mmCIF file of C-alpha atoms and ligand atoms in Angstrom:
data_model
loop_
_atom_site.group_PDB
_atom_site.id
_atom_site.type_symbol
_atom_site.label_atom_id
_atom_site.label_comp_id
_atom_site.label_asym_id
_atom_site.label_seq_id
_atom_site.Cartn_x
_atom_site.Cartn_y
_atom_site.Cartn_z
ATOM 1 C CA MET J 1 -12.414 -4.230 -31.959
ATOM 2 C CA GLU J 2 -13.350 -3.805 -28.463
ATOM 3 C CA GLU J 3 -14.771 -7.301 -28.371
ATOM 4 C CA LYS J 4 -11.511 -8.632 -29.081
ATOM 5 C CA LEU J 5 -9.849 -7.189 -25.847
ATOM 6 C CA SER J 6 -8.949 -9.802 -23.112
ATOM 7 C CA CYS J 7 -11.524 -10.687 -20.404
ATOM 8 C CA VAL J 8 -9.585 -9.016 -17.926
ATOM 9 C CA ALA J 9 -9.252 -5.684 -19.836
ATOM 10 C CA LYS J 10 -12.855 -5.719 -20.459
ATOM 11 C CA THR J 11 -13.534 -5.624 -16.733
ATOM 12 C CA LEU J 12 -11.328 -2.556 -16.128
ATOM 13 C CA THR J 13 -13.505 0.413 -16.237
ATOM 14 C CA THR J 14 -12.890 4.264 -15.066
ATOM 15 C CA SER J 15 -13.366 3.545 -11.174
ATOM 16 C CA PRO J 16 -15.716 5.542 -9.008
ATOM 17 C CA ILE J 17 -12.585 6.955 -7.441
ATOM 18 C CA GLN J 18 -11.041 8.071 -10.894
ATOM 19 C CA GLN J 19 -14.415 9.938 -11.575
ATOM 20 C CA LEU J 20 -14.379 11.734 -8.354
ATOM 21 C CA SER J 21 -10.808 12.707 -9.002
ATOM 22 C CA PHE J 22 -12.016 14.468 -12.101
ATOM 23 C CA LEU J 23 -14.834 15.924 -10.130
ATOM 24 C CA ALA J 24 -12.412 16.986 -7.472
ATOM 25 C CA GLN J 25 -10.143 18.633 -10.307
ATOM 26 C CA ARG J 26 -12.872 20.569 -11.755
ATOM 27 C CA CYS J 27 -13.902 22.032 -8.052
ATOM 28 C CA ASN J 28 -10.271 22.665 -7.084
ATOM 29 C CA ALA J 29 -10.757 20.368 -4.202
ATOM 30 C CA ILE J 30 -7.977 19.860 -1.611
ATOM 31 C CA ASN J 31 -6.801 16.368 -2.262
ATOM 32 C CA LEU J 32 -6.851 13.737 0.838
ATOM 33 C CA ALA J 33 -7.578 10.881 -1.700
ATOM 34 C CA GLU J 34 -4.211 10.195 -3.294
ATOM 35 C CA GLY J 35 -1.591 8.149 -1.372
ATOM 36 C CA PHE J 36 1.434 10.423 -2.170
ATOM 37 C CA PRO J 37 2.955 13.377 -0.597
ATOM 38 C CA ASP J 38 2.311 16.925 -1.834
ATOM 39 C CA PHE J 39 5.469 18.255 -0.259
ATOM 40 C CA PRO J 40 8.969 18.189 -1.665
ATOM 41 C CA ALA J 41 10.964 15.243 -1.405
ATOM 42 C CA PRO J 42 14.368 15.754 0.509
ATOM 43 C CA LEU J 43 16.878 17.946 -1.247
ATOM 44 C CA TYR J 44 19.928 15.632 -1.127
ATOM 45 C CA ILE J 45 18.095 12.909 -3.031
ATOM 46 C CA LYS J 46 16.833 15.113 -5.695
ATOM 47 C CA ASP J 47 20.258 16.403 -6.108
ATOM 48 C CA ALA J 48 21.308 12.954 -6.648
ATOM 49 C CA ALA J 49 18.714 12.516 -9.268
ATOM 50 C CA VAL J 50 20.141 15.698 -11.147
ATOM 51 C CA SER J 51 23.564 14.758 -10.866
ATOM 52 C CA ALA J 52 22.822 11.365 -12.123
ATOM 53 C CA ILE J 53 21.076 12.833 -15.077
ATOM 54 C CA ASN J 54 24.056 15.203 -15.636
ATOM 55 C CA SER J 55 26.462 12.388 -15.665
ATOM 56 C CA ASP J 56 24.599 10.585 -18.416
ATOM 57 C CA PHE J 57 23.085 7.583 -16.798
ATOM 58 C CA ASN J 58 20.957 7.286 -19.551
ATOM 59 C CA GLN J 59 20.875 3.666 -20.640
ATOM 60 C CA TYR J 60 19.221 0.284 -19.363
ATOM 61 C CA ARG J 61 20.807 -0.078 -15.938
ATOM 62 C CA HIS J 62 21.090 -2.477 -12.883
ATOM 63 C CA VAL J 63 22.657 -0.532 -10.088
ATOM 64 C CA GLN J 64 24.004 -3.473 -7.861
ATOM 65 C CA GLY J 65 24.467 -1.133 -4.977
ATOM 66 C CA ILE J 66 20.828 -1.133 -4.480
ATOM 67 C CA CYS J 67 20.717 -4.932 -4.097
ATOM 68 C CA ASP J 68 23.736 -4.635 -1.572
ATOM 69 C CA TYR J 69 21.679 -2.141 0.413
ATOM 70 C CA VAL J 70 18.582 -4.294 0.250
ATOM 71 C CA ALA J 71 20.374 -7.239 1.581
ATOM 72 C CA ARG J 72 22.014 -5.500 4.267
ATOM 73 C CA ASN J 73 18.668 -3.796 5.474
ATOM 74 C CA THR J 74 16.984 -6.984 5.239
ATOM 75 C CA LYS J 75 19.574 -8.551 7.684
ATOM 76 C CA GLU J 76 19.459 -5.555 10.168
ATOM 77 C CA MET J 77 15.617 -5.252 9.999
ATOM 78 C CA HIS J 78 14.611 -8.984 9.959
ATOM 79 C CA GLY J 79 17.597 -10.764 10.460
ATOM 80 C CA ILE J 80 17.366 -12.512 7.218
ATOM 81 C CA ASP J 81 20.516 -13.575 5.036
ATOM 82 C CA VAL J 82 19.830 -12.500 1.612
ATOM 83 C CA ASP J 83 22.368 -12.954 -1.356
ATOM 84 C CA PRO J 84 22.388 -9.554 -3.105
ATOM 85 C CA ASP J 85 23.780 -11.113 -6.218
ATOM 86 C CA THR J 86 20.950 -13.816 -6.968
ATOM 87 C CA ASP J 87 18.065 -13.094 -4.541
ATOM 88 C CA ILE J 88 17.218 -9.387 -5.365
ATOM 89 C CA VAL J 89 15.548 -8.008 -8.576
ATOM 90 C CA ILE J 90 15.189 -4.135 -8.935
ATOM 91 C CA CYS J 91 11.919 -3.479 -10.552
ATOM 92 C CA CYS J 92 9.837 -0.417 -11.554
ATOM 93 C CA GLY J 93 8.298 0.255 -8.171
ATOM 94 C CA GLN J 94 6.518 -2.403 -6.042
ATOM 95 C CA SER J 95 3.901 -2.515 -8.528
ATOM 96 C CA GLU J 96 5.774 -4.087 -11.304
ATOM 97 C CA ALA J 97 7.593 -6.337 -8.615
ATOM 98 C CA PHE J 98 4.351 -7.571 -7.546
ATOM 99 C CA ALA J 99 3.105 -8.281 -11.243
ATOM 100 C CA ALA J 100 6.482 -9.964 -12.184
ATOM 101 C CA THR J 101 6.116 -12.291 -9.262
ATOM 102 C CA MET J 102 2.534 -13.039 -10.124
ATOM 103 C CA PHE J 103 3.535 -14.083 -13.625
ATOM 104 C CA ALA J 104 6.433 -15.998 -12.213
ATOM 105 C CA ILE J 105 4.365 -18.165 -9.848
ATOM 106 C CA ILE J 106 0.827 -18.409 -11.011
ATOM 107 C CA ASP J 107 -0.721 -20.765 -13.471
ATOM 108 C CA GLN J 108 -4.229 -20.479 -14.970
ATOM 109 C CA GLY J 109 -6.670 -21.504 -12.200
ATOM 110 C CA ASP J 110 -4.280 -21.221 -9.259
ATOM 111 C CA GLU J 111 -6.074 -19.690 -6.363
ATOM 112 C CA VAL J 112 -4.556 -16.564 -4.442
ATOM 113 C CA ILE J 113 -5.519 -15.520 -1.099
ATOM 114 C CA LEU J 114 -6.109 -11.626 -0.264
ATOM 115 C CA PHE J 115 -7.278 -9.993 2.709
ATOM 116 C CA ASP J 116 -10.424 -7.859 2.228
ATOM 117 C CA PRO J 117 -10.257 -5.055 2.271
ATOM 118 C CA SER J 118 -6.992 -4.751 0.243
ATOM 119 C CA TYR J 119 -4.894 -2.404 -2.026
ATOM 120 C CA GLU J 120 -7.006 -2.459 -5.502
ATOM 121 C CA THR J 121 -4.086 -3.556 -7.831
ATOM 122 C CA TYR J 122 -3.456 -7.102 -6.577
ATOM 123 C CA ASP J 123 -6.771 -8.336 -7.693
ATOM 124 C CA THR J 124 -6.206 -7.406 -11.314
ATOM 125 C CA CYS J 125 -2.653 -8.435 -11.364
ATOM 126 C CA ILE J 126 -3.430 -11.787 -10.168
ATOM 127 C CA LYS J 127 -6.108 -12.080 -12.976
ATOM 128 C CA LEU J 128 -3.785 -10.973 -15.684
ATOM 129 C CA ALA J 129 -1.533 -13.874 -14.546
ATOM 130 C CA GLY J 130 -4.595 -16.329 -14.748
ATOM 131 C CA GLY J 131 -5.014 -16.798 -11.247
ATOM 132 C CA VAL J 132 -8.249 -16.559 -9.129
ATOM 133 C CA PRO J 133 -8.294 -14.083 -6.114
ATOM 134 C CA VAL J 134 -9.859 -15.589 -3.017
ATOM 135 C CA TYR J 135 -10.886 -13.255 0.016
ATOM 136 C CA VAL J 136 -10.704 -13.620 3.592
ATOM 137 C CA ALA J 137 -12.498 -10.601 5.457
ATOM 138 C CA LEU J 138 -10.458 -8.765 8.059
ATOM 139 C CA ASP J 139 -12.957 -8.093 10.953
ATOM 140 C CA PRO J 140 -13.671 -4.534 11.909
ATOM 141 C CA PRO J 141 -13.118 -2.372 13.870
ATOM 142 C CA TYR J 142 -9.620 -3.509 14.267
ATOM 143 C CA TRP J 143 -9.342 -5.546 11.154
ATOM 144 C CA THR J 144 -8.395 -8.433 13.021
ATOM 145 C CA MET J 145 -7.651 -11.679 11.235
ATOM 146 C CA ASN J 146 -9.801 -14.896 12.214
ATOM 147 C CA PRO J 147 -7.747 -18.006 11.741
ATOM 148 C CA ASP J 148 -10.692 -20.233 11.198
ATOM 149 C CA LYS J 149 -11.776 -17.994 8.181
ATOM 150 C CA LEU J 150 -8.148 -18.448 6.633
ATOM 151 C CA GLU J 151 -8.252 -22.361 7.169
ATOM 152 C CA LYS J 152 -11.551 -22.534 5.533
ATOM 153 C CA ILE J 153 -10.231 -21.073 2.397
ATOM 154 C CA LEU J 154 -7.127 -22.747 1.825
ATOM 155 C CA THR J 155 -7.268 -25.669 -0.517
ATOM 156 C CA ASP J 156 -4.949 -27.680 -2.654
ATOM 157 C CA LYS J 157 -5.506 -25.087 -5.400
ATOM 158 C CA THR J 158 -4.076 -22.171 -3.311
ATOM 159 C CA LYS J 159 -0.866 -21.147 -4.674
ATOM 160 C CA ALA J 160 -0.102 -18.094 -2.734
ATOM 161 C CA LEU J 161 -1.311 -15.631 0.020
ATOM 162 C CA VAL J 162 -0.907 -11.869 -0.588
ATOM 163 C CA LEU J 163 0.302 -10.032 2.735
ATOM 164 C CA ASN J 164 0.353 -6.269 2.923
ATOM 165 C CA SER J 165 1.401 -5.070 6.165
ATOM 166 C CA PRO J 166 1.520 -2.007 7.268
ATOM 167 C CA HIS J 167 -1.863 -2.143 5.405
ATOM 168 C CA ASN J 168 -3.575 0.119 2.845
ATOM 169 C CA PRO J 169 -6.280 1.164 3.434
ATOM 170 C CA THR J 170 -6.691 0.235 6.996
ATOM 171 C CA GLY J 171 -3.374 1.353 8.454
ATOM 172 C CA LYS J 172 -3.237 -1.999 10.185
ATOM 173 C CA VAL J 173 0.109 -3.633 11.221
ATOM 174 C CA PHE J 174 -0.367 -7.428 11.466
ATOM 175 C CA THR J 175 0.531 -8.676 14.919
ATOM 176 C CA LYS J 176 3.277 -11.389 15.688
ATOM 177 C CA ASP J 177 0.378 -13.838 16.439
ATOM 178 C CA GLU J 178 -1.391 -13.204 13.210
ATOM 179 C CA LEU J 179 1.798 -13.640 11.239
ATOM 180 C CA ASP J 180 2.620 -17.069 13.126
ATOM 181 C CA ILE J 181 -0.792 -18.194 12.185
ATOM 182 C CA ILE J 182 -0.460 -17.073 8.470
ATOM 183 C CA ALA J 183 2.823 -18.879 8.453
ATOM 184 C CA GLY J 184 1.849 -22.072 9.910
ATOM 185 C CA ALA J 185 -1.220 -22.187 7.350
ATOM 186 C CA CYS J 186 1.220 -21.491 4.605
ATOM 187 C CA ARG J 187 3.653 -24.075 5.722
ATOM 188 C CA LYS J 188 0.891 -26.620 6.062
ATOM 189 C CA TRP J 189 -0.690 -25.983 2.582
ATOM 190 C CA ASP J 190 2.692 -25.489 0.982
ATOM 191 C CA VAL J 191 1.849 -21.798 -0.444
ATOM 192 C CA PHE J 192 3.957 -18.903 -1.329
ATOM 193 C CA VAL J 193 3.687 -15.600 0.490
ATOM 194 C CA VAL J 194 3.984 -12.732 -1.486
ATOM 195 C CA THR J 195 4.500 -9.483 0.835
ATOM 196 C CA ASP J 196 3.737 -5.786 -0.030
ATOM 197 C CA GLU J 197 5.919 -4.004 2.523
ATOM 198 C CA VAL J 198 6.052 -0.370 0.758
ATOM 199 C CA TYR J 199 4.935 1.208 4.326
ATOM 200 C CA GLU J 200 7.934 -0.928 6.347
ATOM 201 C CA HIS J 201 9.454 2.569 7.498
ATOM 202 C CA ILE J 202 5.908 4.242 8.347
ATOM 203 C CA THR J 203 4.795 2.831 11.908
ATOM 204 C CA PHE J 204 3.579 4.544 14.864
ATOM 205 C CA ASP J 205 3.409 4.395 18.596
ATOM 206 C CA ASN J 206 6.552 2.039 18.730
ATOM 207 C CA GLU J 207 4.778 -0.429 16.436
ATOM 208 C CA LYS J 208 7.588 -2.498 14.780
ATOM 209 C CA HIS J 209 7.072 -3.884 11.235
ATOM 210 C CA LEU J 210 7.905 -7.573 10.833
ATOM 211 C CA SER J 211 8.320 -9.359 7.905
ATOM 212 C CA ILE J 212 6.774 -12.900 7.692
ATOM 213 C CA ALA J 213 9.958 -13.934 6.037
ATOM 214 C CA SER J 214 11.709 -14.069 9.274
ATOM 215 C CA LEU J 215 9.606 -16.437 11.013
ATOM 216 C CA PRO J 216 10.796 -20.310 10.823
ATOM 217 C CA GLU J 217 10.962 -21.954 7.555
ATOM 218 C CA MET J 218 9.237 -18.939 5.834
ATOM 219 C CA GLN J 219 12.038 -17.369 3.865
ATOM 220 C CA ARG J 220 12.061 -20.232 1.309
ATOM 221 C CA ARG J 221 8.427 -19.631 0.575
ATOM 222 C CA THR J 222 8.462 -15.797 0.643
ATOM 223 C CA ILE J 223 8.612 -13.074 -2.048
ATOM 224 C CA ILE J 224 9.154 -9.621 -0.418
ATOM 225 C CA THR J 225 8.001 -6.545 -2.561
ATOM 226 C CA SER J 226 8.789 -2.949 -1.581
ATOM 227 C CA SER J 227 10.055 0.129 -3.049
ATOM 228 C CA LEU J 228 11.532 3.656 -2.458
ATOM 229 C CA SER J 229 8.006 5.337 -3.346
ATOM 230 C CA LYS J 230 6.567 5.805 0.081
ATOM 231 C CA THR J 231 9.546 5.798 2.338
ATOM 232 C CA PHE J 232 11.175 8.809 0.338
ATOM 233 C CA GLY J 233 7.870 10.512 -1.215
ATOM 234 C CA VAL J 234 9.088 9.688 -4.735
ATOM 235 C CA THR J 235 6.237 7.397 -6.232
ATOM 236 C CA GLY J 236 7.265 8.758 -9.609
ATOM 237 C CA TRP J 237 10.530 7.530 -9.584
ATOM 238 C CA ARG J 238 9.563 3.935 -10.151
ATOM 239 C CA VAL J 239 12.301 2.141 -8.243
ATOM 240 C CA GLY J 240 11.432 -1.099 -6.137
ATOM 241 C CA TRP J 241 12.467 -4.454 -5.562
ATOM 242 C CA ALA J 242 11.595 -8.164 -5.088
ATOM 243 C CA ILE J 243 13.455 -10.377 -2.733
ATOM 244 C CA ALA J 244 13.285 -14.029 -2.992
ATOM 245 C CA PRO J 245 14.914 -17.381 -2.862
ATOM 246 C CA SER J 246 17.222 -17.485 -5.800
ATOM 247 C CA SER J 247 15.445 -19.753 -8.072
ATOM 248 C CA VAL J 248 12.093 -17.688 -7.633
ATOM 249 C CA ALA J 249 13.978 -14.362 -8.040
ATOM 250 C CA SER J 250 15.659 -15.495 -11.249
ATOM 251 C CA ALA J 251 12.094 -16.113 -12.676
ATOM 252 C CA VAL J 252 10.945 -12.665 -11.543
ATOM 253 C CA ARG J 253 14.096 -10.952 -13.162
ATOM 254 C CA ASN J 254 13.614 -12.872 -16.490
ATOM 255 C CA ILE J 255 10.074 -11.610 -16.483
ATOM 256 C CA HIS J 256 10.859 -8.006 -15.379
ATOM 257 C CA ILE J 257 13.615 -8.134 -18.299
ATOM 258 C CA LYS J 258 10.883 -8.920 -20.846
ATOM 259 C CA ILE J 259 8.434 -6.418 -19.582
ATOM 260 C CA THR J 260 10.585 -3.227 -18.819
ATOM 261 C CA ASP J 261 14.093 -4.314 -18.974
ATOM 262 C CA SER J 262 15.262 -1.974 -16.220
ATOM 263 C CA ALA J 263 14.019 0.558 -13.637
ATOM 264 C CA PRO J 264 14.760 4.053 -14.692
ATOM 265 C CA ALA J 265 18.706 4.424 -14.803
ATOM 266 C CA PRO J 266 18.948 7.749 -12.990
ATOM 267 C CA PHE J 267 16.748 7.256 -10.529
ATOM 268 C CA GLN J 268 18.398 3.793 -9.535
ATOM 269 C CA GLU J 269 21.434 5.966 -8.871
ATOM 270 C CA ALA J 270 19.697 8.519 -6.693
ATOM 271 C CA ALA J 271 18.098 5.529 -4.965
ATOM 272 C CA LEU J 272 21.583 4.762 -3.654
ATOM 273 C CA THR J 273 21.832 8.120 -2.145
ATOM 274 C CA ALA J 274 18.153 7.879 -0.431
ATOM 275 C CA LEU J 275 18.719 4.226 0.801
ATOM 276 C CA ASN J 276 22.018 5.225 2.499
ATOM 277 C CA SER J 277 20.253 8.000 4.269
ATOM 278 C CA LEU J 278 21.207 8.534 8.040
ATOM 279 C CA PRO J 279 18.865 6.569 10.613
ATOM 280 C CA SER J 280 17.668 9.874 11.583
ATOM 281 C CA TYR J 281 15.931 10.428 8.240
ATOM 282 C CA PHE J 282 13.841 7.152 9.221
ATOM 283 C CA ASP J 283 13.097 8.458 12.682
ATOM 284 C CA SER J 284 11.850 11.820 11.415
ATOM 285 C CA LEU J 285 9.980 10.212 8.875
ATOM 286 C CA ARG J 286 7.861 8.141 11.429
ATOM 287 C CA SER J 287 7.457 11.057 13.801
ATOM 288 C CA ALA J 288 6.326 13.376 11.147
ATOM 289 C CA TYR J 289 3.686 11.091 9.807
ATOM 290 C CA GLN J 290 2.663 10.153 13.384
ATOM 291 C CA SER J 291 1.948 13.964 14.057
ATOM 292 C CA LYS J 292 -0.094 14.058 10.620
ATOM 293 C CA ARG J 293 -2.005 10.884 11.756
ATOM 294 C CA ASP J 294 -2.933 12.470 15.079
ATOM 295 C CA TYR J 295 -3.949 15.629 13.416
ATOM 296 C CA MET J 296 -6.227 13.728 10.976
ATOM 297 C CA ILE J 297 -7.658 11.536 13.640
ATOM 298 C CA ASN J 298 -8.357 14.837 15.960
ATOM 299 C CA LEU J 299 -10.168 16.308 13.001
ATOM 300 C CA LEU J 300 -12.360 13.386 12.131
ATOM 301 C CA GLN J 301 -13.288 12.809 15.830
ATOM 302 C CA ARG J 302 -14.185 16.246 16.330
ATOM 303 C CA VAL J 303 -16.730 16.464 13.495
ATOM 304 C CA GLY J 304 -18.512 13.226 14.580
ATOM 305 C CA PHE J 305 -16.452 10.141 13.039
ATOM 306 C CA GLU J 306 -16.004 7.222 15.571
ATOM 307 C CA MET J 307 -12.415 6.361 15.274
ATOM 308 C CA GLU J 308 -12.370 3.145 17.177
ATOM 309 C CA PHE J 309 -9.065 1.918 15.393
ATOM 310 C CA LYS J 310 -6.160 4.236 15.029
ATOM 311 C CA PRO J 311 -3.746 3.513 12.203
ATOM 312 C CA GLN J 312 -0.614 1.722 13.428
ATOM 313 C CA GLY J 313 1.125 2.393 10.019
ATOM 314 C CA SER J 314 0.943 3.660 6.286
ATOM 315 C CA PHE J 315 -0.318 6.889 5.850
ATOM 316 C CA PHE J 316 -4.154 6.372 5.614
ATOM 317 C CA VAL J 317 -7.105 6.438 8.059
ATOM 318 C CA PHE J 318 -10.020 4.308 7.129
ATOM 319 C CA ALA J 319 -12.810 5.942 8.671
ATOM 320 C CA LYS J 320 -16.401 4.510 9.003
ATOM 321 C CA LEU J 321 -19.405 6.766 8.543
ATOM 322 C CA PRO J 322 -21.327 6.982 11.774
ATOM 323 C CA GLU J 323 -24.706 5.117 11.872
ATOM 324 C CA THR J 324 -26.483 8.222 11.696
ATOM 325 C CA CYS J 325 -25.157 8.931 8.300
ATOM 326 C CA LEU J 326 -27.721 7.876 5.555
ATOM 327 C CA LEU J 327 -25.303 8.573 2.674
ATOM 328 C CA SER J 328 -23.224 5.665 0.958
ATOM 329 C CA ASP J 329 -19.415 6.287 0.915
ATOM 330 C CA VAL J 330 -19.804 7.665 -2.730
ATOM 331 C CA GLU J 331 -22.533 9.943 -1.791
ATOM 332 C CA PHE J 332 -20.744 11.316 1.201
ATOM 333 C CA ILE J 333 -17.484 12.080 -1.055
ATOM 334 C CA GLU J 334 -19.760 13.878 -3.628
ATOM 335 C CA GLU J 335 -21.189 16.006 -0.917
ATOM 336 C CA LEU J 336 -17.561 16.722 0.642
ATOM 337 C CA ILE J 337 -16.369 17.752 -2.760
ATOM 338 C CA ARG J 338 -19.371 20.040 -3.535
ATOM 339 C CA ARG J 339 -19.655 21.753 -0.143
ATOM 340 C CA ALA J 340 -16.361 21.419 1.202
ATOM 341 C CA GLU J 341 -14.150 21.261 -1.666
ATOM 342 C CA VAL J 342 -12.245 18.298 -0.143
ATOM 343 C CA VAL J 343 -11.692 14.777 -1.677
ATOM 344 C CA ALA J 344 -11.050 11.441 -0.091
ATOM 345 C CA VAL J 345 -11.615 7.880 -1.456
ATOM 346 C CA PRO J 346 -14.865 6.174 -1.032
ATOM 347 C CA GLY J 347 -13.892 2.780 0.753
ATOM 348 C CA ARG J 348 -15.896 0.449 -1.581
ATOM 349 C CA GLY J 349 -12.983 0.003 -4.056
ATOM 350 C CA PHE J 350 -10.988 -1.599 -1.464
ATOM 351 C CA PHE J 351 -13.514 -4.201 -0.614
ATOM 352 C CA HIS J 352 -14.001 -7.247 -3.036
ATOM 353 C CA ALA J 353 -16.021 -10.463 -1.798
ATOM 354 C CA HIS J 354 -17.269 -8.648 1.461
ATOM 355 C CA PRO J 355 -18.852 -5.414 0.231
ATOM 356 C CA SER J 356 -19.094 -2.299 2.335
ATOM 357 C CA THR J 357 -20.193 1.094 1.225
ATOM 358 C CA LYS J 358 -19.746 2.798 4.781
ATOM 359 C CA TYR J 359 -15.933 3.819 4.976
ATOM 360 C CA ILE J 360 -13.975 6.696 3.575
ATOM 361 C CA ARG J 361 -10.060 6.655 3.206
ATOM 362 C CA PHE J 362 -8.329 9.804 4.136
ATOM 363 C CA ALA J 363 -4.636 10.182 3.206
ATOM 364 C CA PHE J 364 -2.629 12.175 5.615
ATOM 365 C CA CYS J 365 0.609 12.348 3.618
ATOM 366 C CA LYS J 366 0.016 16.062 3.012
ATOM 367 C CA SER J 367 1.945 19.133 4.112
ATOM 368 C CA GLU J 368 0.790 20.787 7.338
ATOM 369 C CA ASP J 369 -0.814 23.672 5.147
ATOM 370 C CA THR J 370 -2.941 21.121 3.109
ATOM 371 C CA LEU J 371 -4.066 19.494 6.386
ATOM 372 C CA ALA J 372 -4.980 22.815 8.074
ATOM 373 C CA ALA J 373 -6.755 23.959 5.079
ATOM 374 C CA ALA J 374 -8.667 20.779 4.688
ATOM 375 C CA SER J 375 -9.526 20.934 8.399
ATOM 376 C CA GLU J 376 -10.779 24.636 7.900
ATOM 377 C CA ARG J 377 -12.984 23.630 5.087
ATOM 378 C CA ILE J 378 -14.249 20.392 6.738
ATOM 379 C CA SER J 379 -14.906 22.483 9.836
ATOM 380 C CA ARG J 380 -17.410 24.877 7.631
ATOM 381 C CA LEU J 381 -19.885 22.107 7.323
ATOM 382 C CA VAL J 382 -20.430 21.358 11.129
ATOM 383 C CA ASP J 383 -23.881 22.023 13.020
ATOM 384 C CA GLU J 384 -24.306 23.816 16.214
ATOM 385 C CA LYS J 385 -23.007 20.493 18.103
ATOM 386 C CA GLY J 386 -19.807 20.453 16.074
ATOM 387 C CA TYR J 387 -20.806 17.426 14.074
ATOM 388 C CA LEU J 388 -20.645 17.254 10.210
ATOM 389 C CA THR J 389 -24.072 18.334 8.621
ATOM 390 C CA LEU J 390 -23.642 15.342 6.282
ATOM 391 C CA PHE J 391 -24.183 12.718 9.315
HETATM 392 C C1 PLP D 1 0.023 -0.958 -0.568
HETATM 393 C C2 PLP D 1 0.583 -0.447 -1.792
HETATM 394 N N1 PLP D 1 1.342 -1.101 -2.427
HETATM 395 C C3 PLP D 1 2.163 -0.666 -3.592
HETATM 396 C C4 PLP D 1 1.746 0.854 -3.973
HETATM 397 C C5 PLP D 1 2.528 1.171 -5.001
HETATM 398 O O1 PLP D 1 4.157 1.215 -4.801
HETATM 399 P P1 PLP D 1 5.097 1.557 -5.965
HETATM 400 O O2 PLP D 1 4.884 3.125 -6.241
HETATM 401 O O3 PLP D 1 6.234 1.192 -5.406
HETATM 402 O O4 PLP D 1 4.797 0.792 -7.171
HETATM 403 C C6 PLP D 1 0.889 1.593 -3.075
HETATM 404 C C7 PLP D 1 0.548 2.769 -3.591
HETATM 405 O O5 PLP D 1 -0.326 3.401 -3.269
HETATM 406 C C8 PLP D 1 0.310 1.065 -1.989
HETATM 407 O O6 PLP D 1 -0.585 1.753 -1.185
#
């Protein structure tokens, strides 16, 4: 029956990343691959989840308080007025919010613009919805967006553009100038922007996250997706949301109800407690991740990576293998697992139309102990000059 699977399903195979994860597990490697913390979530939000379970929040549920918070926060952070009753859909994480949005706006053959490199799941969701991903390369080393390249790729078939800032895998935060250019192009071609803002609270060096929805005439064509996952280190809770003009939000809600009906009830209750955290929580989140970023960058620089671009947000470093390194990204990771018992992600999975096999993504959302142990193991592989023998 395999031949009867859908065309998109047939293209989905075990990725090199998953294969390396299996190898890493067998070797008991330190995991700098996965984009989630290995340290505990804040106790007060876990207590709220336990209390919600004990209070028998066991059924399908829509916790309006989340929408009220999201509306308030959107106003405070971006100056945008959002109606909590009509413009917000609570979903199972950003992932479902994004997928439901694609099903809501994409027809067969519609083109959707993505930046290259980008987070892997967008491509599949777009294809499952019948759309055609079209890629614009971001230019290394600073991952800048070239307006001419963007303009060339827009056509009357373009339905939407996906914007992830802060950006996985590069850690780039799109500048106001870049957002102005994207906004101008989307207005000109009458295109939706679907944003992924899951790292909205994780920015460094006074870099500020700006939502494109706040630019002139953009709110009506922007669907913001985000979640609790990264901000509170609870990727398994599956609580996220889409924010859109009411007619679009209503379509996304109808699709969400058909796919999952509701996000997990007890975790929606706990989300209320999390989202209403004191401002100091968000400040300490940023400064803790900034220290981890600096630690990771220092380690990588010390062993011979040229770190031209310092991540401005998210919790990833996307490091280029030096010219002297003859290994591909996958070969480098295989060696790193075997010889240092550390795993990270080969960058190739993030590139689509503009392939590269020379980048490694290191996640630094790990405890100080994990980072120190990784540093100790990686440092074992250096030559007399202090550089990795793999280079
Ligand atoms: C850019 C980006 N978007 C979305 C997600 C998934 O978010 P969620 O857990 O809310 O589905 C991730 C997880 O790694 C991510 O890196």
